[in-house]
Amino acid sequence: MTSSPVEIKYPEEKYFGSFHRCLNEVAQEKIYLEMVEAPPEDKVKAFQRSLVEKNGPVYYAVQEDKVFGWCDIFPNEDPRQSHRGNLGMGILKEFRGMGIGAKLMDAVINHRNKCGLEKIELTVYHSNLAAIALYKKFGFEQEGLIKKYRKLDGLYVDAILMSKFISD
């Protein structure tokens, strides 16, 4: 890591390739995301582009034009559930434990009201203690537990369902 400042930025097209590489690197760790590799780059770029076009709550952690983390909320498209959105995030290994996750969370939570979101939901593996602590710090509460939610390489992992309701 260099000494240049870390910036929390709203996505621009110029960062989409770097975001894809970051997503892929976190996915290949096989322990944090619902994927073990990123989807094809063109699909990731198209999805990011659509979030930005909708002014969706998505932010990147950037240093020297390289994306090393992200946090986003995917609004529910069902009109009866449009007040809800699902949170996702990831940070490259060498940048964890530096407070970047909190900065990203703060940015998306502050932005979510532009989309009419009142309830933010997420699923986190029970073994991801750092993420659980971060979510609790931001007022997320456990709503449920799914036993043996995921099976990878013969190992089962439970998942915790968490949410935060915000009324402005």
JSON list of N, CA and C in Angstrom, two decimals, residues 57-84:
[
{"chain": "A", "resi": 57, "resn": "PRO", "atom": "N", "xyz": [-27.32, 3.43, -4.26]},
{"chain": "A", "resi": 57, "resn": "PRO", "atom": "CA", "xyz": [-26.30, 3.56, -3.21]},
{"chain": "A", "resi": 57, "resn": "PRO", "atom": "C", "xyz": [-25.16, 2.55, -3.41]},
{"chain": "A", "resi": 58, "resn": "VAL", "atom": "N", "xyz": [-24.10, 3.01, -4.04]},
{"chain": "A", "resi": 58, "resn": "VAL", "atom": "CA", "xyz": [-22.92, 2.19, -4.28]},
{"chain": "A", "resi": 58, "resn": "VAL", "atom": "C", "xyz": [-21.70, 3.10, -4.22]},
{"chain": "A", "resi": 59, "resn": "TYR", "atom": "N", "xyz": [-20.70, 2.66, -3.47]},
{"chain": "A", "resi": 59, "resn": "TYR", "atom": "CA", "xyz": [-19.47, 3.44, -3.32]},
{"chain": "A", "resi": 59, "resn": "TYR", "atom": "C", "xyz": [-18.27, 2.52, -3.39]},
{"chain": "A", "resi": 60, "resn": "TYR", "atom": "N", "xyz": [-17.18, 3.08, -3.89]},
{"chain": "A", "resi": 60, "resn": "TYR", "atom": "CA", "xyz": [-15.91, 2.38, -3.99]},
{"chain": "A", "resi": 60, "resn": "TYR", "atom": "C", "xyz": [-14.89, 3.02, -3.07]},
{"chain": "A", "resi": 61, "resn": "ALA", "atom": "N", "xyz": [-14.00, 2.21, -2.53]},
{"chain": "A", "resi": 61, "resn": "ALA", "atom": "CA", "xyz": [-12.81, 2.71, -1.85]},
{"chain": "A", "resi": 61, "resn": "ALA", "atom": "C", "xyz": [-11.70, 2.67, -2.91]},
{"chain": "A", "resi": 62, "resn": "VAL", "atom": "N", "xyz": [-11.09, 3.83, -3.14]},
{"chain": "A", "resi": 62, "resn": "VAL", "atom": "CA", "xyz": [-10.14, 3.98, -4.25]},
{"chain": "A", "resi": 62, "resn": "VAL", "atom": "C", "xyz": [-8.85, 4.59, -3.73]},
{"chain": "A", "resi": 63, "resn": "GLN", "atom": "N", "xyz": [-7.75, 4.06, -4.23]},
{"chain": "A", "resi": 63, "resn": "GLN", "atom": "CA", "xyz": [-6.44, 4.64, -3.97]},
{"chain": "A", "resi": 63, "resn": "GLN", "atom": "C", "xyz": [-5.66, 4.57, -5.27]},
{"chain": "A", "resi": 64, "resn": "GLU", "atom": "N", "xyz": [-5.17, 5.71, -5.71]},
{"chain": "A", "resi": 64, "resn": "GLU", "atom": "CA", "xyz": [-4.42, 5.80, -6.97]},
{"chain": "A", "resi": 64, "resn": "GLU", "atom": "C", "xyz": [-5.18, 5.15, -8.12]},
{"chain": "A", "resi": 65, "resn": "ASP", "atom": "N", "xyz": [-6.47, 5.47, -8.23]},
{"chain": "A", "resi": 65, "resn": "ASP", "atom": "CA", "xyz": [-7.36, 4.97, -9.29]},
{"chain": "A", "resi": 65, "resn": "ASP", "atom": "C", "xyz": [-7.56, 3.45, -9.27]},
{"chain": "A", "resi": 66, "resn": "LYS", "atom": "N", "xyz": [-7.22, 2.81, -8.16]},
{"chain": "A", "resi": 66, "resn": "LYS", "atom": "CA", "xyz": [-7.45, 1.36, -8.03]},
{"chain": "A", "resi": 66, "resn": "LYS", "atom": "C", "xyz": [-8.54, 1.15, -6.98]},
{"chain": "A", "resi": 67, "resn": "VAL", "atom": "N", "xyz": [-9.56, 0.39, -7.36]},
{"chain": "A", "resi": 67, "resn": "VAL", "atom": "CA", "xyz": [-10.63, 0.04, -6.42]},
{"chain": "A", "resi": 67, "resn": "VAL", "atom": "C", "xyz": [-10.14, -1.10, -5.55]},
{"chain": "A", "resi": 68, "resn": "PHE", "atom": "N", "xyz": [-10.23, -0.93, -4.24]},
{"chain": "A", "resi": 68, "resn": "PHE", "atom": "CA", "xyz": [-9.84, -2.00, -3.33]},
{"chain": "A", "resi": 68, "resn": "PHE", "atom": "C", "xyz": [-10.95, -2.36, -2.36]},
{"chain": "A", "resi": 69, "resn": "GLY", "atom": "N", "xyz": [-12.12, -1.76, -2.54]},
{"chain": "A", "resi": 69, "resn": "GLY", "atom": "CA", "xyz": [-13.26, -2.11, -1.72]},
{"chain": "A", "resi": 69, "resn": "GLY", "atom": "C", "xyz": [-14.53, -1.47, -2.26]},
{"chain": "A", "resi": 70, "resn": "TRP", "atom": "N", "xyz": [-15.67, -2.01, -1.84]},
{"chain": "A", "resi": 70, "resn": "TRP", "atom": "CA", "xyz": [-16.94, -1.46, -2.27]},
{"chain": "A", "resi": 70, "resn": "TRP", "atom": "C", "xyz": [-18.00, -1.77, -1.24]},
{"chain": "A", "resi": 71, "resn": "CYS", "atom": "N", "xyz": [-19.08, -1.02, -1.31]},
{"chain": "A", "resi": 71, "resn": "CYS", "atom": "CA", "xyz": [-20.28, -1.29, -0.53]},
{"chain": "A", "resi": 71, "resn": "CYS", "atom": "C", "xyz": [-21.45, -0.80, -1.37]},
{"chain": "A", "resi": 72, "resn": "ASP", "atom": "N", "xyz": [-22.49, -1.62, -1.45]},
{"chain": "A", "resi": 72, "resn": "ASP", "atom": "CA", "xyz": [-23.65, -1.24, -2.25]},
{"chain": "A", "resi": 72, "resn": "ASP", "atom": "C", "xyz": [-24.91, -1.80, -1.64]},
{"chain": "A", "resi": 73, "resn": "ILE", "atom": "N", "xyz": [-26.02, -1.21, -2.04]},
{"chain": "A", "resi": 73, "resn": "ILE", "atom": "CA", "xyz": [-27.33, -1.71, -1.64]},
{"chain": "A", "resi": 73, "resn": "ILE", "atom": "C", "xyz": [-28.13, -1.89, -2.92]},
{"chain": "A", "resi": 74, "resn": "PHE", "atom": "N", "xyz": [-28.64, -3.10, -3.13]},
{"chain": "A", "resi": 74, "resn": "PHE", "atom": "CA", "xyz": [-29.45, -3.40, -4.29]},
{"chain": "A", "resi": 74, "resn": "PHE", "atom": "C", "xyz": [-30.92, -3.26, -3.91]},
{"chain": "A", "resi": 75, "resn": "PRO", "atom": "N", "xyz": [-31.58, -2.20, -4.39]},
{"chain": "A", "resi": 75, "resn": "PRO", "atom": "CA", "xyz": [-32.99, -2.03, -4.06]},
{"chain": "A", "resi": 75, "resn": "PRO", "atom": "C", "xyz": [-33.84, -3.18, -4.61]},
{"chain": "A", "resi": 76, "resn": "ASN", "atom": "N", "xyz": [-34.86, -3.55, -3.86]},
{"chain": "A", "resi": 76, "resn": "ASN", "atom": "CA", "xyz": [-35.80, -4.58, -4.30]},
{"chain": "A", "resi": 76, "resn": "ASN", "atom": "C", "xyz": [-36.68, -3.98, -5.39]},
{"chain": "A", "resi": 77, "resn": "GLU", "atom": "N", "xyz": [-36.83, -4.68, -6.50]},
{"chain": "A", "resi": 77, "resn": "GLU", "atom": "CA", "xyz": [-37.59, -4.14, -7.63]},
{"chain": "A", "resi": 77, "resn": "GLU", "atom": "C", "xyz": [-39.10, -4.36, -7.51]},
{"chain": "A", "resi": 78, "resn": "ASP", "atom": "N", "xyz": [-39.53, -5.24, -6.63]},
{"chain": "A", "resi": 78, "resn": "ASP", "atom": "CA", "xyz": [-40.96, -5.48, -6.41]},
{"chain": "A", "resi": 78, "resn": "ASP", "atom": "C", "xyz": [-41.55, -4.22, -5.76]},
{"chain": "A", "resi": 79, "resn": "PRO", "atom": "N", "xyz": [-42.56, -3.59, -6.38]},
{"chain": "A", "resi": 79, "resn": "PRO", "atom": "CA", "xyz": [-43.10, -2.35, -5.82]},
{"chain": "A", "resi": 79, "resn": "PRO", "atom": "C", "xyz": [-43.60, -2.49, -4.38]},
{"chain": "A", "resi": 80, "resn": "ARG", "atom": "N", "xyz": [-44.04, -3.68, -4.00]},
{"chain": "A", "resi": 80, "resn": "ARG", "atom": "CA", "xyz": [-44.53, -3.89, -2.64]},
{"chain": "A", "resi": 80, "resn": "ARG", "atom": "C", "xyz": [-43.39, -3.97, -1.64]},
{"chain": "A", "resi": 81, "resn": "GLN", "atom": "N", "xyz": [-42.18, -4.16, -2.14]},
{"chain": "A", "resi": 81, "resn": "GLN", "atom": "CA", "xyz": [-41.01, -4.30, -1.27]},
{"chain": "A", "resi": 81, "resn": "GLN", "atom": "C", "xyz": [-39.91, -3.30, -1.63]},
{"chain": "A", "resi": 82, "resn": "SER", "atom": "N", "xyz": [-40.29, -2.25, -2.34]},
{"chain": "A", "resi": 82, "resn": "SER", "atom": "CA", "xyz": [-39.30, -1.28, -2.82]},
{"chain": "A", "resi": 82, "resn": "SER", "atom": "C", "xyz": [-38.67, -0.45, -1.70]},
{"chain": "A", "resi": 83, "resn": "HIS", "atom": "N", "xyz": [-39.19, -0.56, -0.50]},
{"chain": "A", "resi": 83, "resn": "HIS", "atom": "CA", "xyz": [-38.59, 0.13, 0.65]},
{"chain": "A", "resi": 83, "resn": "HIS", "atom": "C", "xyz": [-37.40, -0.64, 1.21]},
{"chain": "A", "resi": 84, "resn": "ARG", "atom": "N", "xyz": [-37.15, -1.85, 0.68]},
{"chain": "A", "resi": 84, "resn": "ARG", "atom": "CA", "xyz": [-36.08, -2.73, 1.16]},
{"chain": "A", "resi": 84, "resn": "ARG", "atom": "C", "xyz": [-34.97, -2.85, 0.13]}
]
